[in-house]
Each structure stands twice: as structure tokens, then as C-alpha cells.
Amino acid sequence: MQQLTGILLVNLGTPDSPSVPDVRKYLKEFLLDERVIDIPAPQRNLLVRGIIAPFRAPKSAKLYAQIWKENGSPLLSFSVLLKNKLQQKLGKNFLVELAMRYQSPSIKNGLDILKKTNCSKIIVIPLFPQYSSAANGSVVEKVMNVIKSNPVFPELRFTGSFHHQPLFIKAFSEIGKKYEPAGYDHIIFSFHGLPERQISKSLPDFNCLSEICCITFTLQNHLCYRAQCFETARAIAESLNIPDKKYTVCFQSRLGKTPWIKPYSDEVIKQLAGKGVKKILAFSPAFVADCLETIYEIGVEYNSLFIEHGGEKIQLVESLNDSDLFIECIEEMIK
């Protein structure tokens, strides 16, 4: 009997459409996750249902409308391309399904398909290069909650972070090469931010928020999201021969007034413009598929901010999307 291995690719998620109701629905599911906003449930419910979702949804819907394509959300459409190319690459002994942690297609739907196909084992791949509780941890928790009521379930495995996996670094570097980094005044590596308290919780016995803690990647800080981001940036910079003084690691997409991990991307961009920097090349290696945070936040908002403060252009390096090298990276993680 031929054994079939199931692969479940999981990305973060996207609204079903750029309409205000669909964006509000997505924001509620996303932000009500206790791993995303890690405050007590009563306060989280009040904050999300009473403030963020009602007031942020109309604004976010307008932004989503600006990046929406004929075939839908860029994040979803790129993820579908990735799934199809990976299926072709792996062949008939594997069955690849796609899920989103929030909204559609759901993790439950993906697992149900793989189980009904009688897969002998299932490998879940959270598509987040640097490990965080809010992303990778949430996927693991959701998967376990979905399967806990099943009396019988195939062997289940999860892949971990791949922040310095050689093919991941090579894939981003090859895309970056197209823009000839040497021709830019400065390079930024802008990662998605997290509240500082989440870093403190993950490493209670190690101060991972000091200015020098991420200069080197060690056994002490190897589980730290911020340290993994710095390690990714170092590896890509080394691959592209970018000198240390010519690039900056920073963090975007902060929400609320509590301290998030620093330095903040928007502040870095203003500082660089103030120093006379005219051209910036921007990588965003926390995302493997282009989405609102890359296409609009960096490509539009940060570019406008840079010009406003005296710069000329921020060039976004597109994400991996359905890169052949990224397909090879995932295949290596599986096999």
C-alpha cells in the first residue's frame, strides 16, 4: 500500500474581501487571539470589539482595496501558487494543502482533507521564518485544538523556524541581487514587530532587550524572535556583501502605546533621511508572501514618509512568494 504524506502550509491570513465587514471579521479573529494580544480576556475583548475593530476596519479596508488583485488578496494568491508548485515538486507521494491561521481556507478544513485522504503522517509548516508565540505558537495551538477531539489521527509533526536556513537566505538574496544593493545609500531589513513584553515572557531569565543582546546569535538567545531577525539580516547581508555599517535592522507595524521591540522602522527611515540618505533598499524577511505589510506599509507609506523627510526613493525587495529556491527550501525542510 502506497503511503501518502500530508503537508499543511499555514500562513497568517487575510480578509475574504476588502469590504469593511470582511476586514472587521478578520481583525476580530486575529486580534482576539490571546497569543497576539496577550492581555487578560476581558480587557482584550473590550479593546478589540469596542475600539480596534470598529474604528480600524474602515481604514484598513481602504488599504486592502489598494492592493487587492483580480484574483483576490496578494497573500492568498501567492500562497496558492506556492502550494501548487510545491505539490508539483514533491510528486504523488505527497498531498499539499494550504491553510490560513485566520479566516479562509481554515486549518480545520486543511486537516480534514488530509485526514480523509488517509495520509500516514501530516507535516504542518508554519510559514513564519522567525519563531514567535504570536505566529508559529498560535498555529501549533490551533492545530492541537482542532485535532484533540479526534479519536484517531495520523502521526503529526511541526517544522520550526527557518530564519537562517541556507536556501531561505539564498532565495531572498537572489531576489535582492536584481536591485544591485551597492547602488543604494542604505539597506534596511524591516521585520514585523512584537510587544517587548512578549520577548520578556519568552526569555524570562535572559535580558533580550538590551542594545547589544542581538549582536551575536548564541545558545542563550537562539529562541528570541528579535535575535532570529538579526541573524536573518546578517546572513542576507553577508550573502550580498553588504557592509555592517550600510544596513539597519528595524521593526514595523506596531500597534497601541505599549513599547514594541526597537528600533522602529518609521523612526529609522526619518533618521536616515535626516542624515542625507537618498535611496533605500528595503527587505522584509519576516514575510514569505507579499501582503499589506510589504506592498503598502513599506512600498507606499514608508516611501512617502521618506520623501517627506528629504529622501528620494525606498525600493521594496519583493518577498519569496512562489520562488523556485523557496520551494526547494520547503522541500528540504520536509525531507
CSV table of N, CA, C and O in Angstrom, one decimal, residues 87-167:
chain,number,residue,atom,x,y,z
A,87,GLN,N,3.4,21.1,-4.6
A,87,GLN,CA,2.8,19.8,-4.9
A,87,GLN,C,3.4,19.2,-6.2
A,87,GLN,O,3.7,18.0,-6.2
A,88,GLN,N,3.6,20.0,-7.2
A,88,GLN,CA,4.3,19.5,-8.4
A,88,GLN,C,5.7,19.0,-8.1
A,88,GLN,O,6.1,18.0,-8.6
A,89,LYS,N,6.4,19.8,-7.3
A,89,LYS,CA,7.8,19.4,-6.9
A,89,LYS,C,7.9,18.1,-6.1
A,89,LYS,O,8.7,17.3,-6.4
A,90,LEU,N,7.0,17.9,-5.2
A,90,LEU,CA,7.0,16.8,-4.3
A,90,LEU,C,6.5,15.5,-4.9
A,90,LEU,O,7.0,14.4,-4.6
A,91,GLY,N,5.6,15.6,-5.8
A,91,GLY,CA,5.1,14.4,-6.5
A,91,GLY,C,3.9,13.7,-5.8
A,91,GLY,O,3.4,14.2,-4.9
A,92,LYS,N,3.6,12.5,-6.4
A,92,LYS,CA,2.4,11.8,-6.0
A,92,LYS,C,2.4,11.2,-4.6
A,92,LYS,O,1.3,10.8,-4.1
A,93,ASN,N,3.6,11.1,-3.9
A,93,ASN,CA,3.6,10.6,-2.6
A,93,ASN,C,3.3,11.6,-1.5
A,93,ASN,O,3.3,11.3,-0.3
A,94,PHE,N,3.0,12.8,-1.9
A,94,PHE,CA,2.6,13.9,-1.0
A,94,PHE,C,1.3,14.5,-1.4
A,94,PHE,O,1.0,14.6,-2.6
A,95,LEU,N,0.6,15.0,-0.4
A,95,LEU,CA,-0.6,15.8,-0.7
A,95,LEU,C,-0.4,17.1,0.0
A,95,LEU,O,-0.3,17.1,1.3
A,96,VAL,N,-0.4,18.2,-0.7
A,96,VAL,CA,-0.2,19.6,-0.1
A,96,VAL,C,-1.5,20.3,0.0
A,96,VAL,O,-2.2,20.4,-1.0
A,97,GLU,N,-1.8,20.8,1.2
A,97,GLU,CA,-2.9,21.7,1.4
A,97,GLU,C,-2.5,23.0,2.0
A,97,GLU,O,-1.4,23.1,2.6
A,98,LEU,N,-3.3,24.0,1.8
A,98,LEU,CA,-3.0,25.4,2.3
A,98,LEU,C,-4.0,25.8,3.3
A,98,LEU,O,-5.2,25.5,3.1
A,99,ALA,N,-3.6,26.4,4.3
A,99,ALA,CA,-4.5,27.0,5.4
A,99,ALA,C,-4.0,28.3,5.8
A,99,ALA,O,-2.8,28.7,5.7
A,100,MET,N,-4.9,29.1,6.4
A,100,MET,CA,-4.6,30.4,7.0
A,100,MET,C,-4.9,30.2,8.5
A,100,MET,O,-5.9,29.6,8.8
A,101,ARG,N,-4.1,30.8,9.3
A,101,ARG,CA,-4.4,30.8,10.7
A,101,ARG,C,-5.7,31.5,11.0
A,101,ARG,O,-6.4,31.1,11.9
A,102,TYR,N,-5.9,32.6,10.3
A,102,TYR,CA,-7.2,33.4,10.5
A,102,TYR,C,-7.9,33.4,9.2
A,102,TYR,O,-7.3,33.8,8.1
A,103,GLN,N,-9.2,33.1,9.2
A,103,GLN,CA,-10.1,33.2,8.0
A,103,GLN,C,-9.8,32.0,7.1
A,103,GLN,O,-9.5,30.9,7.5
A,104,SER,N,-10.0,32.2,5.8
A,104,SER,CA,-10.1,31.1,4.9
A,104,SER,C,-8.9,31.0,3.9
A,104,SER,O,-8.3,32.0,3.6
A,105,PRO,N,-8.5,29.7,3.5
A,105,PRO,CA,-9.0,28.4,4.0
A,105,PRO,C,-8.6,28.1,5.4
A,105,PRO,O,-7.4,28.4,5.8
A,106,SER,N,-9.4,27.5,6.2
A,106,SER,CA,-9.1,27.3,7.6
A,106,SER,C,-8.2,26.1,7.8
A,106,SER,O,-8.1,25.2,7.0
A,107,ILE,N,-7.6,26.1,9.0
A,107,ILE,CA,-6.7,25.0,9.4
A,107,ILE,C,-7.6,23.7,9.5
A,107,ILE,O,-7.1,22.6,9.1
A,108,LYS,N,-8.8,23.8,10.1
A,108,LYS,CA,-9.6,22.7,10.2
A,108,LYS,C,-9.9,22.0,8.9
A,108,LYS,O,-9.9,20.8,8.7
A,109,ASN,N,-10.2,22.9,7.9
A,109,ASN,CA,-10.6,22.3,6.6
A,109,ASN,C,-9.4,21.6,6.0
A,109,ASN,O,-9.5,20.5,5.4
A,110,GLY,N,-8.2,22.2,6.1
A,110,GLY,CA,-7.0,21.5,5.6
A,110,GLY,C,-6.7,20.2,6.3
A,110,GLY,O,-6.4,19.2,5.6
A,111,LEU,N,-6.8,20.2,7.6
A,111,LEU,CA,-6.5,18.9,8.3
A,111,LEU,C,-7.6,17.9,8.0
A,111,LEU,O,-7.3,16.7,7.9
A,112,ASP,N,-8.8,18.3,7.8
A,112,ASP,CA,-9.9,17.3,7.5
A,112,ASP,C,-9.6,16.7,6.1
A,112,ASP,O,-9.8,15.5,6.0
A,113,ILE,N,-9.2,17.5,5.1
A,113,ILE,CA,-8.9,16.9,3.8
A,113,ILE,C,-7.7,15.9,3.9
A,113,ILE,O,-7.8,14.8,3.4
A,114,LEU,N,-6.7,16.3,4.6
A,114,LEU,CA,-5.5,15.4,4.8
A,114,LEU,C,-5.9,14.1,5.5
A,114,LEU,O,-5.4,13.0,5.1
A,115,LYS,N,-6.7,14.2,6.5
A,115,LYS,CA,-7.1,13.0,7.3
A,115,LYS,C,-8.0,12.1,6.4
A,115,LYS,O,-7.8,10.9,6.4
A,116,LYS,N,-9.0,12.7,5.7
A,116,LYS,CA,-9.9,11.9,4.9
A,116,LYS,C,-9.1,11.2,3.7
A,116,LYS,O,-9.6,10.2,3.2
A,117,THR,N,-8.0,11.7,3.3
A,117,THR,CA,-7.2,11.1,2.3
A,117,THR,C,-6.3,10.0,2.8
A,117,THR,O,-5.5,9.4,2.0
A,118,ASN,N,-6.5,9.7,4.1
A,118,ASN,CA,-5.7,8.6,4.7
A,118,ASN,C,-4.2,8.8,4.7
A,118,ASN,O,-3.4,7.9,4.4
A,119,CYS,N,-3.8,10.0,4.9
A,119,CYS,CA,-2.3,10.3,5.0
A,119,CYS,C,-1.7,9.5,6.2
A,119,CYS,O,-2.3,9.5,7.2
A,120,SER,N,-0.6,8.9,6.0
A,120,SER,CA,0.1,8.2,7.1
A,120,SER,C,0.7,9.1,8.1
A,120,SER,O,0.8,8.8,9.3
A,121,LYS,N,1.1,10.3,7.7
A,121,LYS,CA,1.5,11.3,8.6
A,121,LYS,C,1.3,12.7,8.0
A,121,LYS,O,1.1,12.8,6.7
A,122,ILE,N,1.2,13.7,8.8
A,122,ILE,CA,1.0,15.1,8.4
A,122,ILE,C,2.1,16.0,9.0
A,122,ILE,O,2.4,15.9,10.1
A,123,ILE,N,2.7,16.8,8.1
A,123,ILE,CA,3.7,17.7,8.5
A,123,ILE,C,3.1,19.1,8.3
A,123,ILE,O,2.7,19.5,7.2
A,124,VAL,N,3.0,19.9,9.4
A,124,VAL,CA,2.5,21.2,9.4
A,124,VAL,C,3.7,22.2,9.3
A,124,VAL,O,4.6,22.1,10.1
A,125,ILE,N,3.6,23.1,8.4
A,125,ILE,CA,4.7,24.1,8.1
A,125,ILE,C,4.1,25.5,8.3
A,125,ILE,O,3.5,26.0,7.4
A,126,PRO,N,4.4,26.1,9.5
A,126,PRO,CA,4.0,27.5,9.7
A,126,PRO,C,5.0,28.3,8.8
A,126,PRO,O,6.2,28.2,9.0
A,127,LEU,N,4.4,29.2,8.0
A,127,LEU,CA,5.3,29.9,7.0
A,127,LEU,C,5.8,31.2,7.6
A,127,LEU,O,5.7,32.3,7.0
A,128,PHE,N,6.4,31.1,8.8
A,128,PHE,CA,6.9,32.3,9.5
A,128,PHE,C,8.4,32.0,9.8
A,128,PHE,O,8.7,31.1,10.7
A,129,PRO,N,9.3,32.6,9.1
A,129,PRO,CA,10.8,32.2,9.2
A,129,PRO,C,11.3,32.4,10.7
A,129,PRO,O,12.1,31.5,11.1
A,130,GLN,N,10.9,33.4,11.4
A,130,GLN,CA,11.4,33.7,12.7
A,130,GLN,C,10.3,33.3,13.7
A,130,GLN,O,9.2,33.7,13.6
A,131,TYR,N,10.7,32.5,14.7
A,131,TYR,CA,9.6,31.9,15.6
A,131,TYR,C,9.1,33.0,16.6
A,131,TYR,O,9.9,33.7,17.2
A,132,SER,N,7.8,33.1,16.7
A,132,SER,CA,7.2,33.9,17.7
A,132,SER,C,5.9,33.2,18.2
A,132,SER,O,5.3,32.4,17.5
A,133,SER,N,5.6,33.4,19.4
A,133,SER,CA,4.4,32.8,20.0
A,133,SER,C,3.1,33.3,19.3
A,133,SER,O,2.2,32.5,19.1
A,134,ALA,N,3.2,34.6,18.8
A,134,ALA,CA,2.0,35.1,18.2
A,134,ALA,C,1.7,34.6,16.8
A,134,ALA,O,0.6,34.6,16.3
A,135,ALA,N,2.7,34.0,16.2
A,135,ALA,CA,2.6,33.4,14.8
A,135,ALA,C,2.7,31.9,14.9
A,135,ALA,O,1.7,31.1,14.8
A,136,ASN,N,3.9,31.4,15.0
A,136,ASN,CA,4.2,29.9,15.0
A,136,ASN,C,3.5,29.3,16.1
A,136,ASN,O,2.8,28.2,16.0
A,137,GLY,N,3.6,29.8,17.3
A,137,GLY,CA,2.9,29.3,18.5
A,137,GLY,C,1.4,29.2,18.4
A,137,GLY,O,0.8,28.2,18.8
A,138,SER,N,0.9,30.2,17.8
A,138,SER,CA,-0.6,30.2,17.6
A,138,SER,C,-1.0,29.1,16.6
A,138,SER,O,-2.1,28.5,16.8
A,139,VAL,N,-0.2,28.9,15.6
A,139,VAL,CA,-0.6,27.8,14.6
A,139,VAL,C,-0.5,26.5,15.3
A,139,VAL,O,-1.5,25.6,15.2
A,140,VAL,N,0.5,26.2,16.1
A,140,VAL,CA,0.6,24.9,16.8
A,140,VAL,C,-0.6,24.7,17.8
A,140,VAL,O,-1.2,23.7,17.8
A,141,GLU,N,-0.9,25.8,18.5
A,141,GLU,CA,-2.1,25.7,19.4
A,141,GLU,C,-3.4,25.4,18.7
A,141,GLU,O,-4.2,24.6,19.1
A,142,LYS,N,-3.6,26.1,17.6
A,142,LYS,CA,-4.8,25.9,16.8
A,142,LYS,C,-4.9,24.5,16.3
A,142,LYS,O,-6.0,23.9,16.3
A,143,VAL,N,-3.8,24.0,15.7
A,143,VAL,CA,-3.8,22.6,15.2
A,143,VAL,C,-4.2,21.6,16.3
A,143,VAL,O,-5.0,20.7,16.1
A,144,MET,N,-3.5,21.8,17.4
A,144,MET,CA,-3.8,20.8,18.5
A,144,MET,C,-5.2,20.9,19.0
A,144,MET,O,-5.9,19.9,19.4
A,145,ASN,N,-5.8,22.1,19.0
A,145,ASN,CA,-7.2,22.3,19.4
A,145,ASN,C,-8.1,21.6,18.4
A,145,ASN,O,-9.2,21.1,18.8
A,146,VAL,N,-7.8,21.7,17.1
A,146,VAL,CA,-8.6,21.1,16.1
A,146,VAL,C,-8.6,19.6,16.2
A,146,VAL,O,-9.7,18.9,16.1
A,147,ILE,N,-7.5,19.0,16.5
A,147,ILE,CA,-7.4,17.5,16.4
A,147,ILE,C,-7.7,16.8,17.8
A,147,ILE,O,-7.8,15.6,17.8
A,148,LYS,N,-7.8,17.6,18.9
A,148,LYS,CA,-7.9,17.0,20.2
A,148,LYS,C,-9.2,16.1,20.3
A,148,LYS,O,-9.2,15.2,21.2
A,149,SER,N,-10.2,16.4,19.6
A,149,SER,CA,-11.4,15.7,19.7
A,149,SER,C,-11.5,14.4,18.8
A,149,SER,O,-12.4,13.7,18.8
A,150,ASN,N,-10.4,14.3,17.9
A,150,ASN,CA,-10.3,13.1,17.0
A,150,ASN,C,-9.9,11.9,17.8
A,150,ASN,O,-8.8,11.9,18.4
A,151,PRO,N,-10.6,10.8,17.8
A,151,PRO,CA,-10.2,9.6,18.5
A,151,PRO,C,-8.9,9.0,17.9
A,151,PRO,O,-8.1,8.3,18.5
A,152,VAL,N,-8.8,9.2,16.5
A,152,VAL,CA,-7.6,8.6,15.8
A,152,VAL,C,-7.1,9.7,14.9
A,152,VAL,O,-7.9,10.4,14.2
A,153,PHE,N,-5.8,9.9,14.9
A,153,PHE,CA,-5.2,10.9,14.0
A,153,PHE,C,-3.8,10.4,13.5
A,153,PHE,O,-3.1,9.7,14.3
A,154,PRO,N,-3.4,10.7,12.3
A,154,PRO,CA,-2.1,10.3,11.8
A,154,PRO,C,-1.0,10.9,12.6
A,154,PRO,O,-1.2,11.8,13.4
A,155,GLU,N,0.2,10.4,12.4
A,155,GLU,CA,1.4,11.0,13.0
A,155,GLU,C,1.5,12.5,12.6
A,155,GLU,O,1.2,12.8,11.4
A,156,LEU,N,1.8,13.3,13.5
A,156,LEU,CA,1.8,14.7,13.3
A,156,LEU,C,3.1,15.4,13.7
A,156,LEU,O,3.6,15.1,14.7
A,157,ARG,N,3.6,16.2,12.8
A,157,ARG,CA,4.9,16.9,13.0
A,157,ARG,C,4.8,18.4,12.6
A,157,ARG,O,4.0,18.7,11.8
A,158,PHE,N,5.6,19.2,13.3
A,158,PHE,CA,5.6,20.6,13.0
A,158,PHE,C,7.1,21.0,12.6
A,158,PHE,O,8.0,20.5,13.3
A,159,THR,N,7.2,21.8,11.6
A,159,THR,CA,8.5,22.4,11.4
A,159,THR,C,8.7,23.6,12.3
A,159,THR,O,7.7,24.3,12.6
A,160,GLY,N,9.9,24.0,12.6
A,160,GLY,CA,10.2,25.1,13.4
A,160,GLY,C,10.6,26.3,12.6
A,160,GLY,O,10.3,26.4,11.4
A,161,SER,N,11.4,27.2,13.2
A,161,SER,CA,11.8,28.4,12.5
A,161,SER,C,12.8,28.0,11.4
A,161,SER,O,13.5,27.0,11.5
A,162,PHE,N,12.9,28.9,10.4
A,162,PHE,CA,13.9,28.6,9.3
A,162,PHE,C,14.6,29.9,9.0
A,162,PHE,O,15.0,30.2,7.9
A,163,HIS,N,14.9,30.7,10.0
A,163,HIS,CA,15.4,32.1,9.9
A,163,HIS,C,16.8,32.1,9.3
A,163,HIS,O,17.1,33.1,8.7
A,164,HIS,N,17.6,31.1,9.4
A,164,HIS,CA,18.9,31.1,8.7
A,164,HIS,C,19.1,29.8,7.9
A,164,HIS,O,20.3,29.4,7.7
A,165,GLN,N,18.0,29.2,7.5
A,165,GLN,CA,18.2,28.0,6.6
A,165,GLN,C,18.8,28.5,5.3
A,165,GLN,O,18.4,29.5,4.7
A,166,PRO,N,19.9,27.8,4.8
A,166,PRO,CA,20.7,28.3,3.7
A,166,PRO,C,19.8,28.6,2.5
A,166,PRO,O,20.1,29.7,1.8
A,167,LEU,N,18.9,27.8,2.1
A,167,LEU,CA,18.1,28.1,0.9
A,167,LEU,C,17.1,29.3,1.1
A,167,LEU,O,16.8,30.0,0.1
